[in-house]
Amino acid sequence: MSIANNLSAPLSEQVKKSVNHYLAQLDGYQTTGLHAMVLAEVEKPLLQATLQFSGYNQTKAAQILGISRSTLRKKLDQYNIS
């Protein structure tokens, strides 16, 4: 798959590919907490990218994300994003 094709793939396909790769790398080892790990891995860069896109305006970023400003602030604290 070329880089251009990869960039045009839906986000869900990219996540699926990454999760499949992660699971294949376990090489028989058991894992737990995959759901929470994936959410944390996706949520932090989502918040960072949205903040940057909004010019670091938390009100605008919260609107784009579809969450309240207070929820956004809690998540920023949770991920140590200033």
Coordinates of C-alpha atoms in Angstrom, one line a residue:
M1 CA 0.0 0.0 0.0
S2 CA 1.4 3.4 -0.9
I3 CA 1.6 6.3 1.4
A4 CA -1.0 8.2 -0.6
N5 CA -3.4 5.2 -0.3
N6 CA -2.7 4.9 3.5
L7 CA -3.5 8.6 4.1
S8 CA -6.8 8.4 2.2
A9 CA -7.9 5.3 4.2
P10 CA -10.6 6.0 6.8
L11 CA -9.5 6.4 10.3
S12 CA -11.3 3.3 11.4
E13 CA -9.2 1.2 8.9
Q14 CA -6.0 2.8 10.2
V15 CA -7.0 2.0 13.8
K16 CA -7.9 -1.6 12.8
K17 CA -4.6 -2.1 11.1
S18 CA -2.7 -0.7 14.1
V19 CA -4.6 -2.9 16.6
N20 CA -4.1 -6.0 14.4
H21 CA -0.3 -5.1 14.3
Y22 CA -0.2 -4.7 18.1
L23 CA -2.0 -8.0 18.7
A24 CA 0.3 -9.8 16.2
Q25 CA 3.3 -8.4 18.1
L26 CA 2.1 -10.0 21.4
D27 CA 3.6 -13.3 20.1
G28 CA 1.3 -15.4 22.4
Y29 CA 1.5 -13.2 25.4
Q30 CA -1.8 -12.3 27.1
T31 CA -2.9 -8.7 27.4
T32 CA -5.6 -6.8 29.3
G33 CA -7.0 -3.3 29.2
L34 CA -6.8 -3.1 25.4
H35 CA -9.9 -0.9 25.2
A36 CA -8.6 1.7 27.7
M37 CA -5.2 1.6 26.1
V38 CA -6.5 2.3 22.6
L39 CA -8.8 5.1 23.8
A40 CA -5.9 6.8 25.6
E41 CA -3.6 6.4 22.6
V42 CA -6.2 8.0 20.3
E43 CA -7.7 10.6 22.7
K44 CA -4.5 12.5 23.5
P45 CA -3.4 13.2 19.9
L46 CA -7.1 14.0 19.1
L47 CA -7.1 16.6 21.8
Q48 CA -3.8 18.0 20.8
A49 CA -4.6 18.2 17.1
T50 CA -8.0 19.8 17.8
L51 CA -6.5 22.4 20.1
Q52 CA -3.9 23.3 17.5
F53 CA -6.6 23.5 14.8
S54 CA -8.7 25.8 17.0
G55 CA -5.7 28.1 17.7
Y56 CA -5.7 26.8 21.3
N57 CA -9.1 28.2 21.9
Q58 CA -10.6 25.7 24.4
T59 CA -14.2 26.8 23.8
K60 CA -13.8 26.3 20.0
A61 CA -12.0 23.0 20.5
A62 CA -14.7 21.7 22.8
Q63 CA -17.4 22.7 20.2
I64 CA -15.4 20.8 17.5
L65 CA -15.1 17.8 19.7
G66 CA -18.7 17.9 20.8
I67 CA -17.9 18.0 24.5
S68 CA -18.3 20.7 27.1
R69 CA -15.4 23.0 27.9
S70 CA -15.2 21.6 31.5
T71 CA -14.9 18.0 30.1
L72 CA -12.2 19.2 27.7
R73 CA -10.3 20.8 30.6
K74 CA -10.5 17.6 32.7
K75 CA -9.1 15.6 29.7
L76 CA -6.3 18.1 29.2
D77 CA -5.4 17.7 32.9
Q78 CA -5.7 13.9 32.6
Y79 CA -3.2 13.8 29.7
N80 CA -1.0 16.7 31.0
I81 CA -1.7 18.9 28.0
S82 CA -1.2 22.5 28.7

